[in-house]
Amino acid sequence: MIGGGPGGLYAAALLKRLDPARDVTVWERGAPDDTFGFGVVLSDETLGGIQHADPVVYRALQDEFVRWDDIDIVHRGRTLTSGGHGFAALGRLRLLEILHERCRSLGVRLRVREEAPPAAELSAAYDLVVAADGVHSPTRQAHADVFGPRLTTHRCRYIWLAADFAFDAFRFEIAETAHGVMQLHGYPYAKNASTVIVEMREEVWRAAGLDRCDEAASAEHCAKVFTEALGDRPLRGNNSSWTAFRTVVNDRWSHGRTVLLGDAAHTAHFSIGSGTKLAVEDALALAACVEEQPDLPAALAAYEAERRPVVASTQRAAAASLRWFEELSTYLDQPPRQFAFNLLTRSRRVTHDNLRLRDPGFTGAVEEDFGCPPGTPPMFTPLRLRGLTLRNRVVVSPMDMYSAVDGVPGDFHLVHLGARALGGAGLVMTEMVCVSPEGRITPGCAGLYTTEQATAWRRVTDFVHRESPGTAVGVQLGHSGRKGSTRLMWEGIDQPLDDGNWPVAAASALPYRPGINQVPRELDMDGLARVREEFTSAARRAAESGFDLLELHCAHGYLLSGFLSPLTNRRTDAYGGSLAGRLRFPLEVFDAVRGVWPQDRPMTVRISATDWARGGTTAQDAVEIARAFAARGADAIDVSTGQVVPDESPEYGRSYQTPYADRIRNALGLPVIAVGAISSWDDVNSLLLAGRADLCALARPHLYDPHWTLHAAAEQGYSGPGAPWPLPYRAGSRTPPTGRTDAPKPRLSLG
């Protein structure tokens, strides 16, 4: 073991306990009582794993833990408390002492104050080399060509300090200083001691002069800022210094006989308290895989296969939490309880439903502030946009069906959209409806450029309004731009047609994929005027077709999106260059459409808030794009991401696009539609209550279950006006009974 932190020591103890004949050695260059930070928080899940794998260590930890249930959030002088969370913490130094004692009792050799030989040298003498040598891992650096590390340094500075008293809860406190926002994360780890982490944006840290402060001066400054939280008590350090958090990701975790563990392999931001937890769980999994597998290569492969998905999920949650704190200043004007709920659910792991289980009183108060009638989940509260009142907050997201003939929607569209309307959603959106034959993506795309198409759409809207009263139906108008003239999705997405291709046009003469897709024609002034008129004519037909809402598609690399992104707009005239120039044509189209769209009917705009590519649209650009459309009369912004360039690198995960909607909403106070891997009604309720979205658009869940919204109501025991069942379906409004499921067995049991 290279490194004597909790992960390395626990792995050593487990491997020795599994086979006492093993020769296990730990190298630790520091002294036994050297450590950074102060307290360690462990979850019940991690403790359960320790209990089954090593009852001796578990009992020793049990004797040391400080336990508490509450989280206190101080927002502009008001303290809001949420209970029922269940924390256990102890001093990091005491944790190391327990693990040292356990290793010695088992016969593990501890070589402290001694630098480990390089992993390459150790692997010649040992069967297994575990590199638990931390975030700055020399082992990882020495073999970077194999491990493929990717390190990201973030925008806040933080320092680990301690106070010689115990907080009675996990405490988050925000200080709005002359230099900017600072935040305190504090929790007890002993009967008379607490960890205190102070964090702030880099520019705030510099403005406050903390970049010029040593440990003592930093502790004194922080104690003055948070004097009320500390009760005028001082703070102390432990070789403490200001640092910027670094996220570590590796392409591989093993190299020959060497394997990475803990922070050497991965890091997760301290705001979700997962560093020691992940290292200890790594140790449990590694020991189990070595025991279970026939040889070392199989063991290391199994270890990585088991742990990587868990770590990736934790890192996504940690990244969401980290970014929330980076953008903390944008949330400070939220009502106090909504702010507290937002903070508690920031990682998307804690949700409305499990907060309601932990503390129904707190959650009920948040719901009341939101405007939920008694017994009504947040998703079933109405929302008004201009003259349209949506009975709930669920949107069937636009989904291309590629099933039209000559742009005319047929029976498929009637059944597809009609079924989702009967399924209870407040707003059902069409796929992108194209404004011209040349503006289609594929030959199967629907349009609104002929009277025949408008008549066919009227058949759909009439059905929705007649058979599902109270459901709104919206049309999304768009033009494919350079991504047009391609095959149906299931025949080869973004692949050109074998024959029958039509010419495509775009902001600039840049093909979507050079050598594969055709080079588009750069629109000249006549072309721009023609496209504007095509959108206007389609909007008139949409109004005549009975649509309740119109959305202008300015996302996903289609024509209007192509003007907005600097990666696809290389124009040198008034329609290119700066963001204001790139916005010019989409805003002209918006104005033209708004001018013919009925004034009492709302109009929204879908944007790609990031291109997920270097040099593309940034999150701040997205705020300014949204601001510009809002100033022209957009009633809401539908916030999607990506699909602008083929070489994008999205950060996929649950609700992965919602932070962009969140940022726009809280920066501008503008209603937003969140979209992107929102899959559960619990996610919808959580996003709404936290003030991150006003509507939630779901696509794939509605393909899986056309009655997703009605089933969500049934599962929550709701039967009010926000989700009425169609009379013919009312007999199916109760949730069918299900069989029991058993909890997973412990990962490693050595009792």
PDB file of C-alpha atoms in Angstrom, residues 579-687:
ATOM      1  CA  LEU A 579     -23.235  37.563 -29.774  1.00  0.00           C
ATOM      2  CA  ALA A 580     -25.410  40.570 -30.641  1.00  0.00           C
ATOM      3  CA  GLY A 581     -24.706  39.947 -34.317  1.00  0.00           C
ATOM      4  CA  ARG A 582     -25.349  36.211 -34.055  1.00  0.00           C
ATOM      5  CA  LEU A 583     -28.646  36.951 -32.303  1.00  0.00           C
ATOM      6  CA  ARG A 584     -29.841  39.352 -34.974  1.00  0.00           C
ATOM      7  CA  PHE A 585     -31.507  36.900 -37.383  1.00  0.00           C
ATOM      8  CA  PRO A 586     -33.116  34.618 -34.751  1.00  0.00           C
ATOM      9  CA  LEU A 587     -34.562  37.744 -33.108  1.00  0.00           C
ATOM     10  CA  GLU A 588     -35.859  38.999 -36.460  1.00  0.00           C
ATOM     11  CA  VAL A 589     -37.597  35.654 -36.984  1.00  0.00           C
ATOM     12  CA  PHE A 590     -38.999  35.772 -33.450  1.00  0.00           C
ATOM     13  CA  ASP A 591     -40.359  39.286 -34.014  1.00  0.00           C
ATOM     14  CA  ALA A 592     -41.955  38.260 -37.308  1.00  0.00           C
ATOM     15  CA  VAL A 593     -43.607  35.210 -35.757  1.00  0.00           C
ATOM     16  CA  ARG A 594     -44.723  37.061 -32.619  1.00  0.00           C
ATOM     17  CA  GLY A 595     -46.266  39.676 -34.901  1.00  0.00           C
ATOM     18  CA  VAL A 596     -48.696  37.179 -36.436  1.00  0.00           C
ATOM     19  CA  TRP A 597     -49.151  34.806 -33.506  1.00  0.00           C
ATOM     20  CA  PRO A 598     -52.277  35.687 -31.450  1.00  0.00           C
ATOM     21  CA  GLN A 599     -51.344  38.000 -28.591  1.00  0.00           C
ATOM     22  CA  ASP A 600     -53.168  35.954 -25.944  1.00  0.00           C
ATOM     23  CA  ARG A 601     -51.290  32.780 -26.838  1.00  0.00           C
ATOM     24  CA  PRO A 602     -47.826  32.252 -25.346  1.00  0.00           C
ATOM     25  CA  MET A 603     -44.636  31.832 -27.313  1.00  0.00           C
ATOM     26  CA  THR A 604     -41.520  30.036 -26.076  1.00  0.00           C
ATOM     27  CA  VAL A 605     -38.020  29.567 -27.463  1.00  0.00           C
ATOM     28  CA  ARG A 606     -35.890  26.430 -27.256  1.00  0.00           C
ATOM     29  CA  ILE A 607     -32.135  27.069 -27.059  1.00  0.00           C
ATOM     30  CA  SER A 608     -28.998  24.993 -26.707  1.00  0.00           C
ATOM     31  CA  ALA A 609     -27.479  26.497 -23.563  1.00  0.00           C
ATOM     32  CA  THR A 610     -24.076  24.948 -24.254  1.00  0.00           C
ATOM     33  CA  ASP A 611     -22.503  23.337 -27.298  1.00  0.00           C
ATOM     34  CA  TRP A 612     -20.486  20.944 -25.075  1.00  0.00           C
ATOM     35  CA  ALA A 613     -17.504  21.909 -27.227  1.00  0.00           C
ATOM     36  CA  ARG A 614     -14.536  24.240 -26.850  1.00  0.00           C
ATOM     37  CA  GLY A 615     -15.169  27.680 -28.308  1.00  0.00           C
ATOM     38  CA  GLY A 616     -18.931  27.211 -28.461  1.00  0.00           C
ATOM     39  CA  THR A 617     -21.875  28.775 -26.672  1.00  0.00           C
ATOM     40  CA  THR A 618     -21.204  29.197 -22.961  1.00  0.00           C
ATOM     41  CA  ALA A 619     -23.592  29.151 -20.024  1.00  0.00           C
ATOM     42  CA  GLN A 620     -23.255  32.940 -19.728  1.00  0.00           C
ATOM     43  CA  ASP A 621     -23.973  33.302 -23.453  1.00  0.00           C
ATOM     44  CA  ALA A 622     -27.153  31.286 -22.848  1.00  0.00           C
ATOM     45  CA  VAL A 623     -28.265  33.750 -20.169  1.00  0.00           C
ATOM     46  CA  GLU A 624     -27.762  36.643 -22.593  1.00  0.00           C
ATOM     47  CA  ILE A 625     -29.578  34.794 -25.403  1.00  0.00           C
ATOM     48  CA  ALA A 626     -32.493  34.158 -23.066  1.00  0.00           C
ATOM     49  CA  ARG A 627     -32.443  37.793 -21.951  1.00  0.00           C
ATOM     50  CA  ALA A 628     -32.657  38.978 -25.555  1.00  0.00           C
ATOM     51  CA  PHE A 629     -35.647  36.762 -26.385  1.00  0.00           C
ATOM     52  CA  ALA A 630     -37.387  37.726 -23.145  1.00  0.00           C
ATOM     53  CA  ALA A 631     -37.001  41.394 -24.035  1.00  0.00           C
ATOM     54  CA  ARG A 632     -38.807  40.683 -27.335  1.00  0.00           C
ATOM     55  CA  GLY A 633     -41.726  38.988 -25.579  1.00  0.00           C
ATOM     56  CA  ALA A 634     -40.808  35.326 -25.087  1.00  0.00           C
ATOM     57  CA  ASP A 635     -42.993  33.908 -22.327  1.00  0.00           C
ATOM     58  CA  ALA A 636     -40.588  31.108 -21.369  1.00  0.00           C
ATOM     59  CA  ILE A 637     -37.269  29.613 -22.451  1.00  0.00           C
ATOM     60  CA  ASP A 638     -37.048  25.879 -23.144  1.00  0.00           C
ATOM     61  CA  VAL A 639     -33.493  25.061 -22.101  1.00  0.00           C
ATOM     62  CA  SER A 640     -31.819  22.178 -23.880  1.00  0.00           C
ATOM     63  CA  THR A 641     -28.127  21.645 -24.750  1.00  0.00           C
ATOM     64  CA  GLY A 642     -25.831  20.402 -27.472  1.00  0.00           C
ATOM     65  CA  GLN A 643     -26.381  18.639 -30.801  1.00  0.00           C
ATOM     66  CA  VAL A 644     -24.836  21.654 -32.509  1.00  0.00           C
ATOM     67  CA  VAL A 645     -21.529  20.069 -33.587  1.00  0.00           C
ATOM     68  CA  PRO A 646     -20.768  16.353 -33.981  1.00  0.00           C
ATOM     69  CA  ASP A 647     -17.618  16.416 -31.829  1.00  0.00           C
ATOM     70  CA  GLU A 648     -19.428  17.431 -28.631  1.00  0.00           C
ATOM     71  CA  SER A 649     -18.647  15.920 -25.224  1.00  0.00           C
ATOM     72  CA  PRO A 650     -21.847  16.060 -23.127  1.00  0.00           C
ATOM     73  CA  GLU A 651     -21.756  15.353 -19.407  1.00  0.00           C
ATOM     74  CA  TYR A 652     -24.618  12.872 -19.418  1.00  0.00           C
ATOM     75  CA  GLY A 653     -26.456  11.933 -16.246  1.00  0.00           C
ATOM     76  CA  ARG A 654     -29.775  12.259 -14.524  1.00  0.00           C
ATOM     77  CA  SER A 655     -31.281  15.719 -15.059  1.00  0.00           C
ATOM     78  CA  TYR A 656     -27.939  16.726 -16.572  1.00  0.00           C
ATOM     79  CA  GLN A 657     -29.272  19.726 -18.507  1.00  0.00           C
ATOM     80  CA  THR A 658     -31.313  21.260 -15.708  1.00  0.00           C
ATOM     81  CA  PRO A 659     -28.472  23.383 -14.221  1.00  0.00           C
ATOM     82  CA  TYR A 660     -28.604  25.505 -17.376  1.00  0.00           C
ATOM     83  CA  ALA A 661     -32.342  26.099 -16.993  1.00  0.00           C
ATOM     84  CA  ASP A 662     -31.737  26.818 -13.311  1.00  0.00           C
ATOM     85  CA  ARG A 663     -29.119  29.439 -14.103  1.00  0.00           C
ATOM     86  CA  ILE A 664     -31.298  31.271 -16.627  1.00  0.00           C
ATOM     87  CA  ARG A 665     -34.332  31.247 -14.342  1.00  0.00           C
ATOM     88  CA  ASN A 666     -32.512  32.573 -11.305  1.00  0.00           C
ATOM     89  CA  ALA A 667     -30.435  35.108 -13.241  1.00  0.00           C
ATOM     90  CA  LEU A 668     -33.374  36.609 -15.121  1.00  0.00           C
ATOM     91  CA  GLY A 669     -36.504  35.694 -13.158  1.00  0.00           C
ATOM     92  CA  LEU A 670     -37.852  34.276 -16.413  1.00  0.00           C
ATOM     93  CA  PRO A 671     -40.001  31.114 -16.591  1.00  0.00           C
ATOM     94  CA  VAL A 672     -38.054  28.162 -17.970  1.00  0.00           C
ATOM     95  CA  ILE A 673     -38.793  24.675 -19.221  1.00  0.00           C
ATOM     96  CA  ALA A 674     -36.220  22.154 -18.019  1.00  0.00           C
ATOM     97  CA  VAL A 675     -35.456  19.120 -20.152  1.00  0.00           C
ATOM     98  CA  GLY A 676     -32.846  16.366 -20.291  1.00  0.00           C
ATOM     99  CA  ALA A 677     -32.993  12.967 -18.584  1.00  0.00           C
ATOM    100  CA  ILE A 678     -35.760  14.006 -16.168  1.00  0.00           C
ATOM    101  CA  SER A 679     -37.313  10.629 -15.604  1.00  0.00           C
ATOM    102  CA  SER A 680     -39.273  10.538 -12.340  1.00  0.00           C
ATOM    103  CA  TRP A 681     -42.106  12.507 -10.820  1.00  0.00           C
ATOM    104  CA  ASP A 682     -39.879  12.988  -7.796  1.00  0.00           C
ATOM    105  CA  ASP A 683     -37.361  14.795 -10.014  1.00  0.00           C
ATOM    106  CA  VAL A 684     -40.133  17.024 -11.370  1.00  0.00           C
ATOM    107  CA  ASN A 685     -41.383  17.945  -7.896  1.00  0.00           C
ATOM    108  CA  SER A 686     -37.838  18.596  -6.700  1.00  0.00           C
ATOM    109  CA  LEU A 687     -36.917  20.869  -9.615  1.00  0.00           C
TER     110      LEU A 687
END
